[in-house]
Amino acid sequence: MADGANPNPTPTPRQKAVPDWLNSPIWSAPTPRHRSPPRAPSPPPPPPPPPKPQLDPAPPPPPPPARRYGTASDSESDYEGAATSSRSHLVAEFRVALERKVVDLAELRRLACQGVPDDAGVRPIVWKLLLGYLPADHALWAYELEKKRSQYSAFKDELLVNPSEVTRRMEMTTSKKKEHDSEGTGFLPRAEIVQDEHPLSLGKTSVWNQHFQESETVEQIDRDVKRTHPEMQFFNAGSSDALANQESLKRILTIFAKLNPGIRYVQGMNEVLAPLYYVFKSDPDQSNAAEAESDAFFCFVEVLSGFRDNFCKQLDNSVVGIRSTISRLSQLLKRHDEELWRHLEVVTKVNPQFYAFRWITLLLTQEFKFRDCIHLWDALLGDPEGPPDTLLRICCAMLILVRRRLLAGDFTANLKLLQNYPPTNIDHLIHIANKLRGLVPC
């Protein structure tokens, strides 16, 4: 009885650690499902088998449904084709929601989690509403847009002006005052350099000193922006439009760095900004597309507000820093799939920081195709739990989706897999992330 009693307790805790929905064959099924038909040709004895192998290739229609449940689909046409069936109805729902005098944000979030249609110019408005850039009251949109865009224009005039121009303006102001003071005295007015405002000044308030201190940040922004999605003509075609888009990204990031000295610019912020600017610049409403830079700036600030502490080096080891966030992801995985957590962190010793640091700080912009990333952000911005918790659930779902390969892998194989995440059906990924809803550790 002792021998028979021992084996039973071991599986019982493991089954408790893995929820029932994880025991579905979806998670353990090998990725290349379409290779199962070759088994039919193996028995060639009687004449009946030959027709069957010919019938197996004939049903290539089944692969599309299989793709829908999580196997990889790379081509952009497949991405659009999988969604076309419900898109027309979804577009109509979005139109009704957006045409209300006061937009129901709860309803809008519900729709956004299903995926925002790529056409009809819906996404730019939806994202602006979800990020709080536009108020729910439709009547206030024009006023708010004009106010924010004017504010951004003022930021550009104040923060992007050349220091020599600042000095020149100050000199003009000073000389005009002296001209006024010297009237009737018989002395000719003389121009003079404003105190501490010259290129060699070390004064803390000197615009020249600030300019040289910030030059390293500006150069880093310039390098990173030039590397932003080199595969996309929108950012890197060498055309005048692409160069103009790069300049807009540079200005946004430079202004953000100057307005936020505690964070400044952190490498990779360009990747977080890119989806926002792309969506707003692609707005079919040309009046809005022309203001994409100012709109993207304020929405970029809103996105980063939820992840601000992840970019602050001084907080890295605190309870709100990036390491704490990664630890929460580890706890979430342990809660939902202890077997996978143990294999990754105890058996193969894959530290979550090796892969999750990039996933979290860049908001998954480097793990998927750009269009898939846009779709993923629909759910990220629309989920009522908020982007930070939603991001952790999506990261945990990414681990669960490749659990079979991870459980079979060693340190090297698993690290390579997670640092080069395979193409995945985004709808299915979001579906799995939703199953983890409400259970993100604090």
Coordinates of C-alpha atoms in Angstrom, one line a residue:
M1 CA 0.0 0.0 0.0
A2 CA 2.9 2.4 0.7
D3 CA 4.2 1.8 -2.9
G4 CA 0.7 2.4 -4.3
A5 CA 0.0 5.4 -2.1
N6 CA 3.2 7.3 -3.1
P7 CA 2.5 7.9 -6.8
N8 CA -1.0 9.3 -6.3
P9 CA -0.2 12.4 -4.2
T10 CA 2.4 13.6 -6.7
P11 CA 0.0 14.1 -9.7
T12 CA -2.7 15.6 -7.5
P13 CA -0.9 18.8 -6.6
R14 CA 0.3 19.2 -10.2
Q15 CA -3.3 19.0 -11.4
K16 CA -4.3 21.6 -8.9
A17 CA -1.5 23.9 -10.1
V18 CA -2.7 23.6 -13.7
P19 CA -6.2 24.8 -14.4
D20 CA -8.6 22.6 -16.3
W21 CA -8.6 24.9 -19.4
L22 CA -4.9 24.3 -19.6
N23 CA -5.4 20.6 -20.0
S24 CA -7.0 21.2 -23.4
P25 CA -5.2 19.6 -26.3
I26 CA -4.9 23.1 -27.8
W27 CA -1.8 23.7 -25.6
S28 CA -0.1 20.4 -26.1
A29 CA -0.8 20.0 -29.8
P30 CA 2.3 20.3 -31.9
T31 CA 2.6 23.4 -34.1
P32 CA 2.8 21.6 -37.4
R33 CA -0.7 20.1 -37.3
H34 CA -1.0 20.1 -41.1
R35 CA 1.7 17.4 -41.3
S36 CA -0.5 14.7 -39.9
P37 CA -2.0 13.7 -43.3
P38 CA 1.3 12.1 -44.5
R39 CA 0.5 9.1 -42.2
A40 CA -2.1 8.0 -44.8
P41 CA 0.3 7.3 -47.6
S42 CA 2.4 5.0 -45.3
P43 CA 0.0 2.0 -45.7
P44 CA 0.1 1.4 -49.4
P45 CA -1.0 -2.3 -49.6
P46 CA -4.5 -2.4 -51.3
P47 CA -5.6 -0.1 -54.1
P48 CA -8.2 1.7 -51.8
P49 CA -5.5 3.6 -49.9
P50 CA -4.1 5.5 -53.0
P51 CA -7.4 7.5 -53.4
K52 CA -7.3 8.4 -49.8
P53 CA -4.0 10.2 -49.9
Q54 CA -5.3 12.2 -52.8
L55 CA -8.3 13.2 -50.8
D56 CA -6.2 14.3 -47.8
P57 CA -4.4 17.1 -49.8
A58 CA -7.8 18.1 -51.2
P59 CA -9.0 19.5 -47.9
P60 CA -6.6 22.4 -47.6
P61 CA -9.6 24.5 -46.4
P62 CA -9.1 23.0 -42.8
P63 CA -5.8 24.8 -42.3
P64 CA -7.4 28.3 -42.1
P65 CA -9.7 27.3 -39.2
A66 CA -6.6 25.7 -37.5
R67 CA -4.8 28.9 -37.8
R68 CA -7.6 30.7 -36.1
Y69 CA -6.9 28.7 -33.0
G70 CA -3.4 29.8 -32.4
T71 CA -1.1 28.5 -35.2
A72 CA 1.1 31.2 -36.8
S73 CA -0.1 33.2 -39.7
D74 CA 2.5 35.6 -41.1
S75 CA 1.0 37.1 -44.2
E76 CA -0.8 40.4 -43.9
S77 CA -3.5 39.1 -46.3
D78 CA -4.2 36.3 -43.9
Y79 CA -4.5 38.8 -41.0
E80 CA -7.1 40.7 -42.9
G81 CA -8.9 37.7 -44.2
A82 CA -9.4 36.1 -40.8
A83 CA -11.2 39.3 -39.6
T84 CA -13.3 40.2 -42.6
S85 CA -16.4 38.1 -41.7
S86 CA -17.3 40.2 -38.6
R87 CA -15.7 43.5 -39.5
S88 CA -18.7 45.0 -41.3
H89 CA -20.9 44.5 -38.2
L90 CA -18.1 45.7 -35.9
V91 CA -17.6 48.9 -38.0
A92 CA -21.3 49.6 -37.6
E93 CA -21.2 49.1 -33.9
F94 CA -18.2 51.5 -33.6
R95 CA -20.0 54.1 -35.7
V96 CA -23.0 54.0 -33.4
A97 CA -20.8 54.2 -30.3
L98 CA -18.8 57.2 -31.6
E99 CA -21.8 59.1 -32.9
R100 CA -23.4 59.4 -29.5
K101 CA -23.4 62.9 -27.9
V102 CA -21.6 61.5 -24.9
V103 CA -19.5 58.4 -25.8
D104 CA -20.1 55.4 -23.4
L105 CA -16.4 54.6 -22.6
A106 CA -17.4 51.2 -21.0
E107 CA -19.1 50.2 -24.3
L108 CA -16.2 51.5 -26.3
R109 CA -13.7 49.5 -24.3
R110 CA -15.8 46.4 -24.8
L111 CA -15.7 46.9 -28.5
A112 CA -12.0 47.8 -28.6
C113 CA -11.2 44.5 -26.9
Q114 CA -12.8 42.7 -29.8
G115 CA -10.4 44.5 -32.2
V116 CA -10.8 47.9 -33.8
P117 CA -11.5 47.9 -37.6
D118 CA -8.5 48.9 -39.7
D119 CA -10.6 50.9 -42.1
A120 CA -13.1 53.8 -41.9
G121 CA -10.7 55.9 -39.8
V122 CA -12.1 54.4 -36.6
R123 CA -8.9 53.6 -34.7
P124 CA -7.5 57.2 -34.4
I125 CA -10.6 58.4 -32.6
V126 CA -11.0 55.3 -30.5
W127 CA -7.4 55.4 -29.2
K128 CA -7.7 59.2 -28.4
L129 CA -10.8 58.5 -26.4
L130 CA -9.4 55.4 -24.6
L131 CA -6.3 57.4 -23.6
G132 CA -8.4 60.4 -22.4
Y133 CA -7.0 62.8 -25.0
L134 CA -10.5 63.4 -26.2
P135 CA -13.4 63.8 -23.7
A136 CA -16.4 61.6 -23.8
D137 CA -18.6 64.7 -24.6
H138 CA -18.6 65.0 -28.3
A139 CA -19.4 68.8 -28.1
L140 CA -16.0 69.4 -26.4
W141 CA -13.8 67.7 -29.0
A142 CA -13.1 70.7 -31.2
Y143 CA -12.2 72.9 -28.1
E144 CA -9.9 70.3 -26.5
L145 CA -8.1 69.5 -29.8
E146 CA -7.5 73.2 -30.5
K147 CA -6.2 73.8 -26.9
K148 CA -3.9 70.8 -26.9
R149 CA -2.5 71.5 -30.3
S150 CA -1.8 75.1 -29.5
Q151 CA -0.1 74.0 -26.3
Y152 CA 2.2 71.6 -28.3
S153 CA 3.0 74.4 -30.7
A154 CA 4.0 76.5 -27.7
F155 CA 6.2 73.6 -26.5
K156 CA 8.0 73.6 -29.9
D157 CA 8.6 77.3 -29.8
E158 CA 10.0 77.2 -26.3
L159 CA 11.9 74.0 -26.2
L160 CA 13.2 73.4 -29.7
V161 CA 14.5 76.9 -30.5
N162 CA 18.2 77.2 -31.2
P163 CA 20.1 78.8 -28.2
S164 CA 21.6 81.4 -30.5
E165 CA 18.1 82.5 -31.4
V166 CA 17.2 82.7 -27.7
T167 CA 20.3 84.8 -27.1
R168 CA 19.4 87.1 -30.0
R169 CA 15.9 87.6 -28.7
M170 CA 17.2 88.4 -25.2
E171 CA 19.7 90.9 -26.7
M172 CA 17.0 92.6 -28.7
T173 CA 14.8 92.9 -25.6
T174 CA 17.8 94.4 -23.6
S175 CA 18.8 96.7 -26.4
K176 CA 15.3 98.1 -26.8
K177 CA 15.2 98.8 -23.1
K178 CA 18.5 100.6 -23.2
E179 CA 17.4 102.6 -26.3
H180 CA 14.4 103.7 -24.3
D181 CA 16.6 104.6 -21.3
S182 CA 19.2 106.5 -23.4
E183 CA 16.7 108.7 -25.2
G184 CA 17.6 112.3 -24.7
T185 CA 20.9 111.6 -23.0
G186 CA 23.1 112.0 -26.1
F187 CA 24.7 108.5 -25.7
L188 CA 24.5 106.0 -28.5
P189 CA 23.0 102.6 -27.4
R190 CA 25.4 99.6 -27.4
A191 CA 24.5 96.0 -27.8
E192 CA 25.9 93.7 -25.2
I193 CA 25.9 90.0 -24.5
V194 CA 23.4 89.1 -21.9
Q195 CA 25.1 87.9 -18.8
D196 CA 25.7 84.1 -18.7
E197 CA 24.2 83.7 -22.2
H198 CA 27.1 82.7 -24.3
P199 CA 28.4 79.4 -25.7
L200 CA 31.1 79.0 -23.0
S201 CA 28.8 79.8 -20.1
L202 CA 28.6 77.2 -17.3
G203 CA 25.7 78.9 -15.5
K204 CA 22.9 76.5 -14.5
T205 CA 20.2 78.7 -16.1
S206 CA 22.2 79.3 -19.3
V207 CA 20.4 78.1 -22.4
W208 CA 23.8 77.4 -23.9
N209 CA 24.9 75.2 -21.0
Q210 CA 21.5 73.4 -21.1
H211 CA 21.8 72.9 -24.9
F212 CA 25.2 71.2 -24.6
Q213 CA 24.1 69.0 -21.7
E214 CA 21.1 67.9 -23.7
S215 CA 23.0 67.3 -26.9
E216 CA 23.8 63.7 -26.0
T217 CA 20.1 62.9 -25.5
V218 CA 19.2 64.5 -28.8
E219 CA 21.9 62.5 -30.6
Q220 CA 20.6 59.3 -29.0
I221 CA 17.1 60.1 -30.1
D222 CA 18.3 60.8 -33.6
R223 CA 20.1 57.4 -33.8
D224 CA 17.1 55.5 -32.5
V225 CA 14.5 57.2 -34.7
K226 CA 16.6 56.3 -37.8
R227 CA 16.4 52.7 -36.7
T228 CA 12.6 52.7 -36.1
H229 CA 11.0 50.0 -38.2
P230 CA 13.5 50.0 -41.1
E231 CA 11.3 47.5 -42.9
M232 CA 8.4 50.1 -43.2
Q233 CA 8.3 52.7 -46.0
F234 CA 6.3 54.9 -43.7
F235 CA 9.3 55.4 -41.4
N236 CA 12.3 54.6 -43.6
A237 CA 11.7 54.9 -47.3
G238 CA 14.1 57.8 -47.9
S239 CA 11.2 59.8 -49.3
S240 CA 10.3 63.3 -48.1
D241 CA 7.2 61.9 -46.3
A242 CA 9.3 59.3 -44.4
L243 CA 11.9 61.9 -43.5
A244 CA 9.2 64.2 -42.3
N245 CA 7.8 61.4 -40.1
Q246 CA 11.2 60.8 -38.6
E247 CA 11.5 64.5 -37.8
S248 CA 8.1 64.4 -36.1
L249 CA 9.2 61.5 -33.9
K250 CA 12.4 63.3 -33.0
R251 CA 10.6 66.5 -32.0
I252 CA 8.1 64.5 -29.8
L253 CA 10.8 62.6 -28.0
T254 CA 13.0 65.7 -27.5
I255 CA 10.2 67.7 -26.1
F256 CA 9.2 64.8 -23.8
A257 CA 12.8 64.5 -22.5
K258 CA 13.0 68.2 -21.7
L259 CA 9.6 68.3 -20.0
N260 CA 10.4 65.1 -17.9
P261 CA 14.0 65.6 -16.6
G262 CA 13.4 62.8 -14.1
I263 CA 13.1 60.2 -16.9
R264 CA 14.4 62.1 -19.9
Y265 CA 14.7 59.8 -22.9
V266 CA 15.2 56.1 -22.5
Q267 CA 16.3 54.0 -25.4
G268 CA 13.3 52.2 -26.9
M269 CA 10.8 55.0 -26.3
N270 CA 10.8 55.5 -30.1
E271 CA 9.3 52.0 -30.5
V272 CA 6.5 52.9 -28.1
L273 CA 5.8 56.1 -29.9
A274 CA 5.8 54.6 -33.4
P275 CA 2.3 52.9 -33.3
L276 CA 0.6 56.0 -32.0
Y277 CA 2.1 58.3 -34.6
Y278 CA 1.5 55.8 -37.4
V279 CA -2.2 55.4 -36.4
F280 CA -2.8 59.2 -36.2
K281 CA -0.9 60.1 -39.3
S282 CA -2.8 57.4 -41.2
D283 CA -6.2 59.0 -40.3
P284 CA -8.2 59.5 -43.5
D285 CA -9.4 62.8 -42.1
Q286 CA -6.5 65.0 -43.5
S287 CA -7.2 67.8 -41.0
N288 CA -6.5 65.3 -38.2
A289 CA -3.6 63.6 -40.0
A290 CA -1.9 67.0 -40.3
E291 CA -1.9 67.3 -36.5
A292 CA -0.7 63.8 -35.9
E293 CA 2.5 65.1 -34.2
S294 CA 0.7 67.0 -31.5
D295 CA -1.9 64.3 -31.0
A296 CA 0.7 61.6 -30.7
F297 CA 2.8 63.6 -28.2
F298 CA -0.1 63.9 -25.7
C299 CA -1.2 60.3 -26.2
F300 CA 2.4 59.1 -25.8
V301 CA 2.6 60.9 -22.5
E302 CA -0.7 59.2 -21.5
V303 CA 0.6 55.7 -22.4
L304 CA 3.9 56.2 -20.5
S305 CA 2.1 57.6 -17.5
G306 CA 1.0 54.0 -16.6
F307 CA 4.6 52.7 -17.1
R308 CA 6.6 55.7 -16.0
D309 CA 8.3 53.9 -13.1
N310 CA 9.6 51.1 -15.4
F311 CA 11.7 53.8 -17.2
C312 CA 13.2 55.4 -14.0
K313 CA 16.5 53.8 -13.1
Q314 CA 16.4 55.1 -9.6
L315 CA 13.3 52.9 -9.0
D316 CA 14.6 49.7 -10.7
N317 CA 14.9 47.9 -7.3
S318 CA 11.9 49.5 -5.7
V319 CA 8.4 48.0 -5.3
V320 CA 7.2 50.0 -8.3
G321 CA 10.2 49.5 -10.6
I322 CA 10.8 47.3 -13.6
R323 CA 12.1 44.4 -11.5
S324 CA 9.1 44.4 -9.3
T325 CA 6.9 44.4 -12.5
I326 CA 8.8 41.4 -13.8
S327 CA 8.4 39.6 -10.5
R328 CA 4.6 40.1 -10.7
L329 CA 4.7 38.4 -14.1
S330 CA 6.5 35.5 -12.6
Q331 CA 3.9 35.2 -9.8
L332 CA 1.1 35.4 -12.3
L333 CA 2.6 32.5 -14.3
K334 CA 3.2 30.5 -11.1
R335 CA -0.5 31.0 -10.1
H336 CA -1.8 29.8 -13.4
D337 CA 0.7 27.2 -14.5
E338 CA 3.0 26.2 -11.7
E339 CA 4.5 23.3 -13.8
L340 CA 5.7 25.7 -16.5
W341 CA 6.9 28.3 -14.0
R342 CA 8.9 25.6 -12.2
H343 CA 10.5 24.3 -15.4
L344 CA 11.5 27.8 -16.5
E345 CA 12.7 29.3 -13.3
V346 CA 13.8 26.3 -11.2
V347 CA 14.8 23.6 -13.7
T348 CA 16.2 25.5 -16.7
K349 CA 16.9 28.7 -14.6
V350 CA 15.6 31.1 -17.2
N351 CA 15.4 34.4 -15.4
P352 CA 12.3 36.3 -16.5
Q353 CA 14.5 39.4 -16.9
F354 CA 16.2 37.8 -19.8
Y355 CA 13.1 38.1 -22.0
A356 CA 10.4 40.0 -20.1
F357 CA 12.4 43.2 -19.7
R358 CA 12.0 44.0 -23.4
W359 CA 8.4 42.7 -23.5
I360 CA 7.3 45.1 -20.8
T361 CA 9.4 48.2 -21.4
L362 CA 8.6 48.2 -25.1
L363 CA 5.0 47.2 -24.7
L364 CA 5.5 44.1 -27.0
T365 CA 6.3 46.3 -30.0
Q366 CA 9.3 44.2 -30.9
E367 CA 7.8 40.8 -30.5
F368 CA 5.2 40.9 -33.3
K369 CA 4.7 42.3 -36.7
F370 CA 3.7 46.0 -36.7
R371 CA 0.1 45.4 -37.8
D372 CA -0.3 42.6 -35.2
C373 CA 1.1 45.0 -32.6
I374 CA -1.5 47.6 -33.6
H375 CA -4.2 45.0 -33.1
L376 CA -2.7 44.0 -29.7
W377 CA -2.7 47.6 -28.6
D378 CA -6.5 47.8 -29.2
A379 CA -6.9 45.4 -26.4
L380 CA -4.1 46.9 -24.3
L381 CA -5.6 50.3 -24.4
G382 CA -9.2 49.2 -24.2
D383 CA -9.1 46.7 -21.4
P384 CA -10.9 48.0 -18.3
E385 CA -8.2 46.7 -16.0
G386 CA -5.8 49.2 -17.5
P387 CA -2.7 48.8 -19.7
P388 CA -0.2 47.8 -17.0
D389 CA -2.2 44.8 -15.7
T390 CA -3.4 43.9 -19.2
L391 CA 0.2 43.8 -20.5
L392 CA 1.2 41.3 -17.7
R393 CA -1.7 39.1 -18.6
I394 CA -0.7 39.1 -22.3
C395 CA 2.9 38.3 -21.4
C396 CA 1.7 35.4 -19.3
A397 CA -0.5 34.2 -22.1
M398 CA 2.5 34.3 -24.4
L399 CA 4.3 31.9 -22.1
I400 CA 1.3 29.6 -21.9
L401 CA 0.8 29.5 -25.7
V402 CA 4.3 28.0 -26.1
R403 CA 4.3 25.9 -23.0
R404 CA 4.7 22.6 -24.8
R405 CA 7.9 23.8 -26.4
L406 CA 9.1 25.4 -23.2
L407 CA 8.5 22.2 -21.2
A408 CA 10.6 20.2 -23.7
G409 CA 13.4 22.8 -23.9
D410 CA 16.6 23.5 -21.9
F411 CA 18.0 26.8 -20.9
T412 CA 19.4 27.7 -24.4
A413 CA 16.3 26.5 -26.4
N414 CA 13.9 28.3 -24.1
L415 CA 15.8 31.6 -24.0
K416 CA 16.1 31.6 -27.7
L417 CA 12.4 30.9 -28.1
L418 CA 11.3 33.7 -25.7
Q419 CA 13.8 36.2 -27.1
N420 CA 12.5 35.5 -30.6
Y421 CA 8.9 34.8 -30.0
P422 CA 7.2 32.9 -32.9
P423 CA 4.4 34.3 -35.0
T424 CA 1.1 33.9 -33.2
N425 CA -2.6 34.6 -33.9
I426 CA -3.2 37.8 -31.9
D427 CA -6.9 37.1 -31.5
H428 CA -6.1 33.8 -29.8
L429 CA -3.4 35.4 -27.7
I430 CA -5.9 38.0 -26.4
H431 CA -8.5 35.2 -25.8
I432 CA -6.0 33.4 -23.5
A433 CA -5.0 36.6 -21.8
N434 CA -8.7 37.3 -21.0
K435 CA -8.9 33.9 -19.2
L436 CA -6.3 35.3 -16.7
R437 CA -8.4 38.4 -16.0
G438 CA -8.7 39.7 -12.5
L439 CA -5.8 37.7 -11.1
V440 CA -2.8 39.9 -11.6
P441 CA -0.8 40.0 -8.4
C442 CA -0.5 43.4 -6.7

